[in-house]
């Protein structure tokens, strides 16, 4: 791909000079380029670089040019009106051209939550959410998954994913439990590094890089119940000494920094009563100075707004604390108000120019390293990467590795012909049986996910039908009350949710699900229960009635991975990456477990 082909028609002379400067003079170091740019930038242009807006909230696309906006994002569900692959490239290029047409022509860096695949994009491969990847315990598969995700992201032109989430969730009532690999900081560290490496490995085919973002710094998974939104968990307060923080939560971030992660996102929660977004101790003293982080810190969506005080003081506090780029979003406070107040604060010397220059220099450095100045635009030729057969195979492999079989009264695998009992008539039931939306969970196409055929993929039922060995008949009977088979495979679980929408004070199974299991039992069938969920739930009172049970988490679009396990083509290796209490609401603090971390059965 050549750049010239994509030059916007009204490109400014200075833009050309910068291109010449950065791409034709290999001897020019990034530091020199940054210095040169900084020396030319007005306060307004620096403010523009620090500002990130969700493209849905742009007043006018020309604002990107007029205000030299540094970054756009697509939040959850923020897709082009028509969610087609071509529309994504057009959306990205359209905005990028506006940035290139600004006085200095500094390209945008475009961020997106590709947290389990390029999940806002219809047709993308959707991989298991982190909780499922945690159950694989396998850094190699996490690396492959992240690499595949990154090449799907790069194919749309986008250069930055807000992933991995390296939280270590402790309270399962938290709606973001599934975004964490494990409650064990060591496993999180290992898989977090693999994810960073995978996301940031230059896409082998087109050599376009995507940068990762370790989030949410810090303590997002450790908040005290009752201190969050609506007196629940999300965005609450984490109480922890600095020593304990350093022993438990910092190591995974340090490892991500050492692995070269280019951005870190601040967390909505407070640490000992202080909002992380406004904590100089966390953002500057610890992350930048002690840990040696040289990339840039991005705030979370309207995250600075939660710092006590008015909006201007939020801006001053967060930037002085070390925030480099602000995800204004534009959904709440208007971005023009943000830029006006930040400018005012700089002019009034409430924020030193050295801090602003440091923030802008960090942002420019990442933009240079990611290759944006050389190749800011994207063409359509890599779109076949998205949802490719190769990526779906990786996802299917991840799915089968993520299944944790916890109970098996000689019923699985369903098709082992050497067994005494061979099940020939299998009823498949439950709300999750033929429901792509449910098996994908939150952060899929829409922010909160959805039900049914929300994108392309293979449901668990379809996987069981398509891969059924000879002699096995699969019958779909959603409520297990019409057909009697030898065995009923019942897929139950949670409806999709994201963030605080998933905070719950009770983790009981839902009554309709339990009724389906009852129906199957009443007909005299053996039951295999598969739980689709973002966390351990209350199974202790029910499991005695079940002949087999497996936690399948939120597997994503490749439901056939489940059939590989059920049909015995894959001997299960998944192990719990979270302890499973009798009372799930007790989370990791429980002393009464039904299954411990590390448990999971294989066949034989
Ligand atoms: C979430 C982040 C996410 C951001 C952008 C926030 O609400 O906490 O994880 O990256 O939105 O969508
Ligand atoms: C966005 C999400 C974001 C959330 C935060 C939504 O409108 O699409 O990405 O995380 O708001 O509240």
Coordinates of C-alpha atoms and ligand atoms in Angstrom, one line a residue:
X1 CA 0.0 0.0 0.0
X2 CA 1.4 3.4 -0.9
X3 CA 0.6 6.5 1.0
X4 CA 0.3 8.8 -1.9
X5 CA -2.7 6.9 -3.2
X6 CA -4.5 8.0 -0.1
X7 CA -3.4 11.6 0.3
X8 CA -6.5 13.7 1.0
X9 CA -7.0 16.2 -1.8
X10 CA -6.5 19.3 0.3
X11 CA -3.4 18.2 2.1
X12 CA -1.5 21.0 3.6
X13 CA 2.1 21.8 2.9
X14 CA 3.1 21.2 6.5
X15 CA 1.6 17.8 6.4
X16 CA 3.8 16.9 3.5
X17 CA 6.8 18.3 5.2
X18 CA 6.1 16.0 8.2
X19 CA 5.6 13.0 6.0
X20 CA 8.8 13.8 4.3
X21 CA 10.5 14.3 7.6
X22 CA 9.2 11.2 9.3
X23 CA 9.2 8.7 6.5
X24 CA 11.9 9.7 4.1
X25 CA 14.7 10.4 6.5
X26 CA 15.4 7.1 8.2
X27 CA 18.1 8.9 10.3
X28 CA 15.5 11.1 12.0
X29 CA 14.8 9.7 15.4
X30 CA 11.4 9.7 16.9
X31 CA 12.7 12.0 19.6
X32 CA 13.7 14.6 17.0
X33 CA 10.3 14.3 15.3
X34 CA 8.5 14.7 18.6
X35 CA 10.6 17.7 19.6
X36 CA 10.1 19.3 16.2
X37 CA 6.3 18.8 16.4
X38 CA 6.1 20.0 20.0
X39 CA 7.9 23.2 19.0
X40 CA 5.4 23.9 16.3
X41 CA 2.3 23.1 18.3
X42 CA 0.0 25.7 19.7
X43 CA -1.7 25.2 23.0
X44 CA -4.9 24.4 21.1
X45 CA -3.2 21.7 19.1
X46 CA -1.7 20.2 22.2
X47 CA -5.1 20.1 23.9
X48 CA -6.5 18.5 20.7
X49 CA -3.9 15.6 21.0
X50 CA -5.0 15.0 24.6
X51 CA -8.7 14.7 23.7
X52 CA -10.4 11.5 22.8
X53 CA -14.0 11.4 21.5
X54 CA -16.4 8.6 20.7
X55 CA -17.1 9.2 17.0
X56 CA -20.8 9.0 17.7
X57 CA -20.6 12.2 19.6
X58 CA -18.8 14.3 17.1
X59 CA -20.7 17.5 16.5
X60 CA -19.2 17.8 13.1
X61 CA -16.5 15.7 11.4
X62 CA -14.6 18.8 10.5
X63 CA -14.0 19.3 14.2
X64 CA -11.2 16.7 13.9
X65 CA -9.4 19.0 11.5
X66 CA -10.3 22.3 13.2
X67 CA -9.4 21.2 16.7
X68 CA -6.5 18.8 15.8
X69 CA -8.2 16.0 17.7
X70 CA -5.7 13.3 18.7
X71 CA -7.9 10.3 19.1
X72 CA -11.3 8.8 18.5
X73 CA -12.8 5.7 19.9
X74 CA -15.6 3.3 19.3
X75 CA -17.0 2.4 22.6
X76 CA -19.1 -0.7 23.1
X77 CA -21.7 -0.9 20.3
X78 CA -20.2 2.2 18.6
X79 CA -20.2 0.9 15.0
X80 CA -20.9 2.5 11.6
X81 CA -24.6 2.8 10.9
X82 CA -24.4 -0.1 8.7
X83 CA -22.2 -2.7 10.4
X84 CA -20.4 -4.0 7.4
X85 CA -16.7 -4.6 7.0
X86 CA -16.3 -2.0 4.2
X87 CA -18.2 0.6 6.3
X88 CA -15.6 0.1 9.1
X89 CA -12.7 0.9 6.8
X90 CA -14.5 3.8 5.3
X91 CA -15.3 5.1 8.8
X92 CA -11.7 4.9 9.9
X93 CA -10.3 6.4 6.7
X94 CA -12.9 9.2 6.7
X95 CA -11.9 10.3 10.1
X96 CA -8.2 9.8 9.5
X97 CA -8.3 12.0 6.4
X98 CA -9.8 14.7 8.5
X99 CA -6.9 14.5 10.9
X100 CA -4.4 14.5 8.1
X101 CA -6.0 17.7 6.8
X102 CA -5.3 19.5 10.1
X103 CA -2.5 22.1 10.2
X104 CA 0.2 19.7 11.3
X105 CA -1.4 16.6 9.9
X106 CA -0.9 14.5 13.0
X107 CA -2.7 11.2 12.5
X108 CA -5.4 10.0 14.9
X109 CA -4.9 7.0 17.0
X110 CA -8.2 5.1 17.0
X111 CA -9.2 2.9 19.9
X112 CA -11.8 0.2 20.3
X113 CA -12.8 -2.4 22.9
X114 CA -11.6 -5.6 21.1
X115 CA -11.8 -7.5 24.3
X116 CA -12.7 -11.0 22.9
X117 CA -12.1 -10.5 19.2
X118 CA -13.0 -7.4 17.2
X119 CA -16.3 -7.6 19.0
X120 CA -18.1 -4.5 17.7
X121 CA -17.8 -5.8 14.1
X122 CA -20.5 -8.0 12.6
X123 CA -18.8 -11.1 11.2
X124 CA -15.7 -10.9 13.3
X125 CA -14.5 -14.0 15.2
X126 CA -15.7 -13.8 18.8
X127 CA -13.3 -15.6 21.1
X128 CA -14.1 -16.7 24.7
X129 CA -14.2 -14.0 27.3
X130 CA -11.1 -13.8 29.5
X131 CA -12.7 -16.0 32.2
X132 CA -12.8 -18.9 29.7
X133 CA -9.2 -18.2 28.5
X134 CA -8.2 -18.2 32.2
X135 CA -9.6 -21.8 32.5
X136 CA -7.3 -22.9 29.6
X137 CA -4.4 -21.8 31.8
X138 CA -2.5 -21.8 28.4
X139 CA -0.4 -18.7 27.5
X140 CA 0.1 -20.1 24.0
X141 CA -3.6 -20.1 23.1
X142 CA -4.0 -16.6 24.7
X143 CA -1.2 -15.4 22.5
X144 CA -2.8 -16.9 19.4
X145 CA -6.2 -15.5 20.2
X146 CA -4.8 -12.0 20.8
X147 CA -2.7 -12.1 17.6
X148 CA -5.8 -13.1 15.6
X149 CA -7.8 -10.4 17.2
X150 CA -5.2 -7.9 16.5
X151 CA -5.1 -8.8 12.8
X152 CA -8.9 -8.4 12.6
X153 CA -8.6 -5.0 14.3
X154 CA -5.8 -3.9 11.9
X155 CA -7.8 -5.0 8.9
X156 CA -10.3 -2.3 9.7
X157 CA -7.6 0.3 10.1
X158 CA -8.0 0.6 13.8
X159 CA -4.7 0.7 15.8
X160 CA -5.5 0.3 19.4
X161 CA -7.5 -2.2 21.5
X162 CA -8.5 -1.5 25.1
X163 CA -7.3 -4.9 26.2
X164 CA -6.2 -6.9 28.1
X165 CA -8.2 -6.4 31.2
X166 CA -5.8 -7.7 33.9
X167 CA -8.2 -7.4 36.8
X168 CA -8.1 -10.2 39.5
X169 CA -11.8 -10.3 40.4
X170 CA -12.6 -11.4 43.9
X171 CA -16.3 -10.7 44.3
X172 CA -18.4 -12.6 41.8
X173 CA -21.3 -10.2 42.2
X174 CA -19.2 -7.9 40.1
X175 CA -20.6 -7.6 36.5
X176 CA -17.0 -7.6 35.1
X177 CA -15.9 -10.8 36.7
X178 CA -15.7 -12.5 33.2
X179 CA -13.3 -9.8 32.0
X180 CA -10.6 -11.2 34.3
X181 CA -8.6 -14.3 33.5
X182 CA -8.5 -15.4 37.1
X183 CA -8.7 -14.4 40.8
X184 CA -5.1 -15.5 41.1
X185 CA -2.6 -12.7 40.3
X186 CA 0.0 -15.1 39.1
X187 CA -2.2 -16.6 36.4
X188 CA -3.3 -13.1 35.4
X189 CA 0.3 -12.0 35.1
X190 CA 1.2 -15.0 32.8
X191 CA -1.9 -14.7 30.6
X192 CA -1.8 -10.9 30.6
X193 CA 1.8 -10.9 29.2
X194 CA 0.8 -13.4 26.5
X195 CA -2.2 -11.1 25.5
X196 CA 0.0 -8.0 25.4
X197 CA 2.5 -9.8 23.2
X198 CA -0.2 -11.2 21.0
X199 CA -2.0 -7.9 20.5
X200 CA 1.1 -6.0 19.8
X201 CA 2.9 -8.4 17.6
X202 CA 3.0 -6.7 14.2
X203 CA 0.4 -8.2 12.0
X204 CA 2.5 -10.6 10.0
X205 CA 0.6 -10.1 6.8
X206 CA 0.3 -6.4 6.4
X207 CA 2.8 -5.3 9.0
X208 CA 0.4 -3.0 10.7
X209 CA 0.6 -2.8 14.4
X210 CA -2.1 -2.6 17.0
X211 CA -1.3 -1.4 20.5
X212 CA -2.6 -3.0 23.6
X213 CA -3.9 -1.3 26.8
X214 CA -3.5 -2.9 30.2
X215 CA -6.6 -2.0 32.3
X216 CA -8.0 -0.9 34.7
X217 CA -5.3 0.6 36.8
X218 CA -5.7 -0.5 39.5
X219 CA -7.8 -2.5 41.9
X220 CA -10.9 -2.7 39.7
X221 CA -11.6 -6.3 40.8
X222 CA -11.0 -5.7 44.5
X223 CA -13.7 -3.2 45.4
X224 CA -15.7 -3.6 48.6
X225 CA -19.3 -4.7 48.1
X226 CA -21.7 -1.9 48.7
X227 CA -19.3 0.9 47.7
X228 CA -20.0 0.8 43.9
X229 CA -22.8 2.1 41.7
X230 CA -26.2 1.5 43.3
X231 CA -24.4 0.2 46.4
X232 CA -23.0 -2.8 44.5
X233 CA -19.5 -3.5 43.3
X234 CA -18.6 -1.8 40.0
X235 CA -16.5 1.4 40.4
X236 CA -16.4 1.1 44.2
X237 CA -13.6 1.5 46.7
X238 CA -10.6 -0.8 47.0
X239 CA -9.1 -0.9 50.4
X240 CA -5.5 -2.1 50.3
X241 CA -2.1 -0.9 51.7
X242 CA 0.5 0.2 49.3
X243 CA 2.6 -2.8 50.3
X244 CA -0.2 -5.3 49.5
X245 CA -0.9 -3.5 46.2
X246 CA 2.7 -3.9 45.3
X247 CA 2.7 -7.6 46.2
X248 CA -0.6 -8.6 44.6
X249 CA -1.8 -6.3 41.8
X250 CA 1.3 -4.4 40.6
X251 CA 3.3 -7.4 39.4
X252 CA 0.9 -8.1 36.5
X253 CA 1.1 -4.5 35.4
X254 CA 4.9 -4.5 35.8
X255 CA 5.0 -7.6 33.6
X256 CA 2.8 -5.9 31.0
X257 CA 5.0 -2.8 31.0
X258 CA 8.1 -5.0 30.7
X259 CA 6.4 -6.8 27.8
X260 CA 6.1 -3.4 26.1
X261 CA 2.5 -2.5 26.6
X262 CA 2.0 1.0 25.1
X263 CA -1.0 2.2 27.0
X264 CA -2.6 1.8 30.4
X265 CA -6.2 2.7 31.3
X266 CA -7.0 4.3 34.7
X267 CA -9.7 2.6 36.6
X268 CA -13.1 4.0 37.7
X269 CA -12.6 2.7 41.2
X270 CA -11.1 4.4 44.2
X271 CA -8.1 3.2 46.1
X272 CA -8.4 3.8 49.8
X273 CA -11.1 6.4 49.1
X274 CA -9.2 8.3 46.3
X275 CA -10.4 8.0 42.7
X276 CA -7.6 6.3 40.7
X277 CA -8.2 8.9 38.0
X278 CA -7.0 11.6 40.3
X279 CA -4.2 9.8 42.1
X280 CA -0.8 11.2 41.4
X281 CA 0.6 8.5 43.7
X282 CA -0.7 5.8 41.4
X283 CA -0.4 7.4 38.0
X284 CA 2.9 9.2 38.3
X285 CA 4.8 8.0 41.4
X286 CA 4.1 4.3 41.0
X287 CA 3.2 3.7 37.3
X288 CA 5.5 6.1 35.5
X289 CA 8.3 6.6 38.0
X290 CA 8.7 3.4 39.9
X291 CA 7.5 1.0 37.3
X292 CA 9.2 2.9 34.4
X293 CA 6.1 3.1 32.1
X294 CA 7.0 5.1 29.0
X295 CA 3.7 4.9 27.1
X296 CA 0.7 7.0 27.8
X297 CA -2.2 6.7 30.3
X298 CA -5.7 7.0 29.0
X299 CA -8.6 7.7 31.3
X300 CA -11.7 5.6 31.2
X301 CA -15.0 6.7 29.7
X302 CA -16.0 10.0 31.5
X303 CA -13.8 8.6 34.2
X304 CA -12.3 11.9 35.3
X305 CA -15.9 13.2 35.8
X306 CA -16.2 11.1 38.9
X307 CA -13.4 12.9 40.7
X308 CA -14.9 15.1 43.4
X309 CA -15.2 18.8 42.4
X310 CA -16.4 20.6 39.3
X311 CA -15.4 19.6 35.8
X312 CA -12.6 22.0 35.5
X313 CA -11.0 20.8 38.8
X314 CA -11.5 17.2 37.5
X315 CA -9.4 18.1 34.5
X316 CA -6.7 19.8 36.5
X317 CA -6.5 17.0 39.1
X318 CA -6.3 14.2 36.6
X319 CA -3.8 15.8 34.2
X320 CA -1.6 16.9 37.1
X321 CA -1.9 13.3 38.5
X322 CA -0.4 12.0 35.3
X323 CA -3.3 11.4 32.9
X324 CA -2.0 11.8 29.3
X325 CA -5.1 11.4 27.2
X326 CA -8.7 11.9 28.3
X327 CA -11.5 9.7 27.1
X328 CA -14.0 12.6 27.2
X329 CA -16.3 10.5 25.1
X330 CA -18.6 13.4 24.5
X331 CA -21.6 11.5 25.9
X332 CA -21.7 13.5 29.1
X333 CA -19.7 16.7 29.1
X334 CA -19.4 18.2 25.6
X335 CA -15.8 17.8 24.3
X336 CA -15.6 21.4 23.4
X337 CA -16.2 22.3 27.0
X338 CA -13.4 19.9 28.0
X339 CA -11.0 21.5 25.5
X340 CA -12.0 25.1 26.6
X341 CA -11.5 24.3 30.3
X342 CA -8.2 22.5 29.7
X343 CA -7.0 25.5 27.7
X344 CA -8.1 27.8 30.4
X345 CA -6.3 25.7 33.1
X346 CA -3.1 25.8 31.1
X347 CA -3.3 29.5 30.5
X348 CA -3.9 30.1 34.2
X349 CA -0.9 27.8 34.9
X350 CA -3.0 25.5 37.0
X351 CA -1.4 22.8 34.9
X352 CA 2.3 23.3 34.1
X353 CA 3.3 23.4 30.4
X354 CA 5.9 20.7 31.1
X355 CA 3.1 18.3 32.1
X356 CA 1.2 19.0 28.9
X357 CA 4.3 18.6 26.8
X358 CA 5.1 15.3 28.6
X359 CA 1.5 14.0 27.9
X360 CA 1.7 15.1 24.2
X361 CA 5.2 13.7 23.7
X362 CA 4.1 10.3 25.1
X363 CA 1.1 10.2 22.7
X364 CA 3.2 11.2 19.7
X365 CA 5.8 8.6 20.6
X366 CA 3.2 5.8 20.6
X367 CA 1.8 7.1 17.3
X368 CA 5.2 7.1 15.8
X369 CA 6.1 3.7 17.1
X370 CA 2.9 2.2 15.8
X371 CA 3.7 3.4 12.3
X372 CA 0.8 5.8 12.0
X373 CA 2.9 8.5 10.4
X374 CA 4.0 6.2 7.7
X375 CA 0.8 4.5 6.9
X376 CA -2.2 6.3 8.4
X377 CA -4.8 4.9 6.0
X378 CA -6.1 1.4 5.3
X379 CA -7.4 -0.2 2.2
X380 CA -9.9 -3.1 1.9
X381 CA -7.5 -5.8 1.0
X382 CA -7.1 -7.3 4.5
X383 CA -10.8 -7.6 5.2
X384 CA -10.8 -11.3 4.5
X385 CA -8.9 -11.6 7.8
X386 CA -12.1 -10.8 9.7
X387 CA -13.9 -14.0 10.7
X388 CA -11.5 -16.1 8.6
X389 CA -11.5 -19.8 8.8
X390 CA -8.1 -19.7 10.4
X391 CA -9.2 -17.4 13.2
X392 CA -12.4 -19.4 13.8
X393 CA -10.2 -22.5 14.2
X394 CA -8.1 -20.8 16.8
X395 CA -11.3 -19.8 18.6
X396 CA -12.7 -23.3 18.4
X397 CA -9.5 -24.6 20.0
X398 CA -9.7 -21.9 22.7
X399 CA -13.3 -22.9 23.4
X400 CA -12.6 -26.6 23.8
X401 CA -9.6 -25.8 26.1
X402 CA -11.8 -23.5 28.2
X403 CA -14.5 -26.1 29.1
X404 CA -14.2 -27.2 32.7
X405 CA -15.9 -30.5 33.4
X406 CA -16.7 -30.6 37.1
X407 CA -19.0 -33.6 37.5
X408 CA -19.3 -36.7 35.3
X409 CA -21.2 -39.8 36.4
X410 CA -19.9 -41.9 33.6
X411 CA -22.0 -40.1 31.0
X412 CA -19.4 -38.1 29.1
X413 CA -18.1 -38.3 26.5
X414 CA -21.4 -38.9 24.7
X415 CA -20.0 -40.9 21.9
X416 CA -17.3 -43.1 23.3
X417 CA -18.2 -46.4 21.6
X418 CA -16.0 -48.4 24.0
X419 CA -18.4 -47.6 26.8
X420 CA -21.1 -49.9 28.0
X421 CA -23.8 -47.2 27.5
X422 CA -23.8 -45.6 24.1
X423 CA -26.2 -42.7 23.9
X424 CA -27.9 -42.6 20.6
X425 CA -30.8 -40.2 21.1
X426 CA -29.7 -36.8 22.5
X427 CA -32.1 -34.1 23.4
X428 CA -30.5 -30.6 23.4
X429 CA -32.4 -28.0 25.5
X430 CA -32.2 -24.8 27.4
X431 CA -32.1 -21.1 26.5
X432 CA -28.4 -21.2 25.7
X433 CA -28.7 -24.1 23.2
X434 CA -29.2 -22.2 20.0
X435 CA -28.4 -18.7 21.1
X436 CA -25.3 -17.0 19.7
X437 CA -25.9 -13.8 21.7
X438 CA -26.0 -15.7 25.0
X439 CA -22.9 -17.7 24.3
X440 CA -21.0 -14.5 23.3
X441 CA -22.1 -12.5 26.4
X442 CA -21.5 -8.7 26.8
X443 CA -19.2 -6.6 24.6
X444 CA -20.6 -8.3 21.5
X445 CA -21.9 -6.1 18.6
X446 CA -23.7 -3.9 21.2
X447 CA -22.2 -2.8 24.5
X448 CA -24.5 -5.0 26.4
X449 CA -24.5 -7.8 23.9
X450 CA -27.8 -9.3 22.7
X451 CA -29.9 -12.5 22.2
X452 CA -30.0 -14.8 19.3
X453 CA -28.4 -14.3 15.8
X454 CA -26.5 -11.1 16.5
X455 CA -23.6 -12.0 14.3
X456 CA -22.1 -15.0 12.3
X457 CA -21.1 -18.1 14.1
X458 CA -22.0 -21.6 15.2
X459 CA -24.3 -22.1 18.1
X460 CA -23.7 -25.0 20.6
X461 CA -26.7 -26.8 19.1
X462 CA -25.4 -26.3 15.5
X463 CA -22.0 -27.6 16.6
X464 CA -23.5 -30.7 18.1
X465 CA -25.6 -31.4 15.0
X466 CA -22.8 -30.7 12.5
X467 CA -20.3 -32.8 14.3
X468 CA -22.5 -35.6 15.5
X469 CA -20.8 -39.0 15.0
X470 CA -22.7 -41.7 13.1
X471 CA -25.4 -43.2 15.1
X472 CA -26.2 -40.2 17.2
X473 CA -29.4 -38.4 16.7
X474 CA -29.7 -34.8 18.0
X475 CA -33.2 -33.5 18.8
X476 CA -33.7 -29.8 19.7
X477 CA -36.4 -29.6 22.3
X478 CA -35.9 -26.2 24.0
X479 CA -37.9 -26.9 27.1
X480 CA -37.1 -30.7 27.3
X481 CA -40.7 -31.5 27.7
X482 CA -41.7 -32.9 24.3
X483 CA -39.2 -35.6 23.3
X484 CA -37.7 -38.3 25.4
X485 CA -34.1 -39.1 24.6
X486 CA -31.4 -41.1 26.4
X487 CA -29.6 -38.0 27.6
X488 CA -30.5 -34.3 27.7
X489 CA -27.8 -31.8 27.2
X490 CA -29.1 -28.6 28.7
X491 CA -27.4 -25.3 28.2
X492 CA -28.5 -22.8 30.9
X493 CA -27.0 -19.6 32.1
X494 CA -26.9 -15.8 32.3
X495 CA -28.3 -13.3 29.9
X496 CA -25.7 -11.0 28.4
X497 CA -24.6 -8.0 30.4
X498 CA -21.6 -5.6 30.6
X499 CA -20.0 -3.7 33.4
X500 CA -22.4 -2.5 36.2
X501 CA -25.4 -3.8 34.3
X502 CA -24.1 -7.2 35.5
X503 CA -23.7 -6.4 39.1
X504 CA -26.0 -8.7 41.1
X505 CA -26.6 -9.3 44.8
X506 CA -27.7 -12.8 44.1
X507 CA -26.1 -15.4 41.9
X508 CA -28.9 -17.9 41.9
X509 CA -29.7 -19.9 38.7
X510 CA -32.8 -18.7 37.0
X511 CA -36.0 -20.5 37.6
X512 CA -36.9 -21.2 34.0
X513 CA -33.5 -22.9 33.5
X514 CA -34.1 -25.1 36.6
X515 CA -37.6 -26.0 35.2
X516 CA -36.1 -27.2 31.9
X517 CA -33.8 -29.5 33.9
X518 CA -36.8 -30.7 35.9
X519 CA -38.7 -31.4 32.7
X520 CA -35.8 -33.6 31.4
X521 CA -35.6 -35.4 34.7
X522 CA -39.3 -35.9 34.9
X523 CA -39.1 -37.7 31.5
X524 CA -36.5 -40.0 32.9
X525 CA -33.5 -38.6 31.0
X526 CA -30.0 -38.4 32.2
X527 CA -28.9 -34.7 32.2
X528 CA -25.7 -33.0 31.2
X529 CA -25.8 -29.4 32.4
X530 CA -23.6 -26.8 30.6
X531 CA -23.5 -23.4 32.3
X532 CA -23.0 -20.4 30.2
X533 CA -22.0 -17.7 32.6
X534 CA -19.6 -14.9 33.4
X535 CA -18.8 -16.3 36.9
X536 CA -19.4 -19.1 39.3
X537 CA -23.0 -19.3 40.3
X538 CA -25.1 -21.1 43.0
X539 CA -25.2 -24.7 41.9
X540 CA -24.7 -26.4 45.2
X541 CA -28.4 -27.1 45.8
X542 CA -29.0 -28.5 42.4
X543 CA -25.9 -30.4 41.3
X544 CA -26.9 -33.7 43.0
X545 CA -29.7 -34.0 40.4
X546 CA -27.3 -33.6 37.5
X547 CA -25.4 -36.5 36.0
X548 CA -22.7 -34.3 34.5
X549 CA -21.9 -30.7 34.7
X550 CA -19.4 -28.4 32.9
X551 CA -18.8 -24.7 33.1
X552 CA -18.4 -23.3 29.6
X553 CA -18.2 -19.6 30.5
X554 CA -18.8 -17.3 27.5
X555 CA -17.4 -19.2 24.6
X556 CA -18.1 -16.8 21.7
X557 CA -19.0 -17.6 18.2
X558 CA -17.3 -21.0 17.8
X559 CA -19.8 -23.3 19.6
X560 CA -18.4 -26.3 17.8
X561 CA -15.6 -26.4 20.4
X562 CA -18.2 -27.6 22.9
X563 CA -19.1 -30.6 20.7
X564 CA -15.4 -31.5 20.5
X565 CA -15.4 -32.0 24.3
X566 CA -18.9 -33.7 24.5
X567 CA -18.1 -36.1 21.7
X568 CA -14.8 -37.1 23.2
X569 CA -12.7 -35.7 20.4
X570 CA -10.9 -33.5 22.9
X571 CA -10.1 -34.8 26.3
X572 CA -11.0 -31.9 28.6
X573 CA -8.1 -29.9 30.0
X574 CA -9.9 -26.9 31.4
X575 CA -9.3 -26.1 35.1
X576 CA -11.0 -23.6 37.3
X577 CA -9.2 -20.3 37.4
X578 CA -11.5 -19.1 40.2
X579 CA -12.5 -21.0 43.3
X580 CA -16.2 -22.0 43.3
X581 CA -18.0 -21.4 46.6
X582 CA -21.1 -23.1 47.8
X583 CA -22.5 -19.6 48.1
X584 CA -21.2 -17.9 45.0
X585 CA -21.9 -14.4 46.4
X586 CA -19.0 -15.0 48.9
X587 CA -16.5 -15.0 46.0
X588 CA -12.9 -15.8 46.9
X589 CA -13.4 -14.9 50.5
X590 CA -15.5 -18.1 51.0
X591 CA -14.2 -20.8 53.2
X592 CA -16.8 -23.3 52.0
X593 CA -16.1 -24.3 48.4
X594 CA -17.8 -26.8 46.2
X595 CA -14.8 -26.8 43.8
X596 CA -11.4 -25.2 44.3
X597 CA -9.2 -23.3 41.9
X598 CA -7.4 -25.8 39.6
X599 CA -10.2 -28.4 39.7
X600 CA -11.6 -29.9 36.5
X601 CA -11.9 -33.4 35.2
X602 CA -10.5 -35.2 32.1
X603 CA -11.9 -38.4 30.7
X604 CA -10.4 -41.5 32.3
Ligands
LIG1 C1 -15.0 0.6 30.3 C2 -13.7 0.4 29.7 C3 -13.8 0.6 28.2 C4 -14.3 2.0 27.9 C5 -14.4 2.3 26.5 C6 -15.6 1.9 29.9 O1 -16.9 2.1 30.4 O2 -14.8 0.6 31.7 O3 -13.3 -1.0 29.9 O4 -12.5 0.4 27.6 O5 -15.5 2.1 28.5 O6 -15.5 1.7 25.9
LIG2 C1 -20.2 2.9 25.6 C2 -19.3 1.9 26.3 C3 -18.9 2.5 27.6 C4 -20.1 2.9 28.4 C5 -19.7 3.5 29.8 C6 -21.4 3.3 26.5 O1 -22.2 4.2 25.9 O2 -20.6 2.5 24.4 O3 -18.2 1.6 25.6 O4 -18.1 1.5 28.3 O5 -20.9 3.7 27.8 O6 -20.7 3.9 30.5

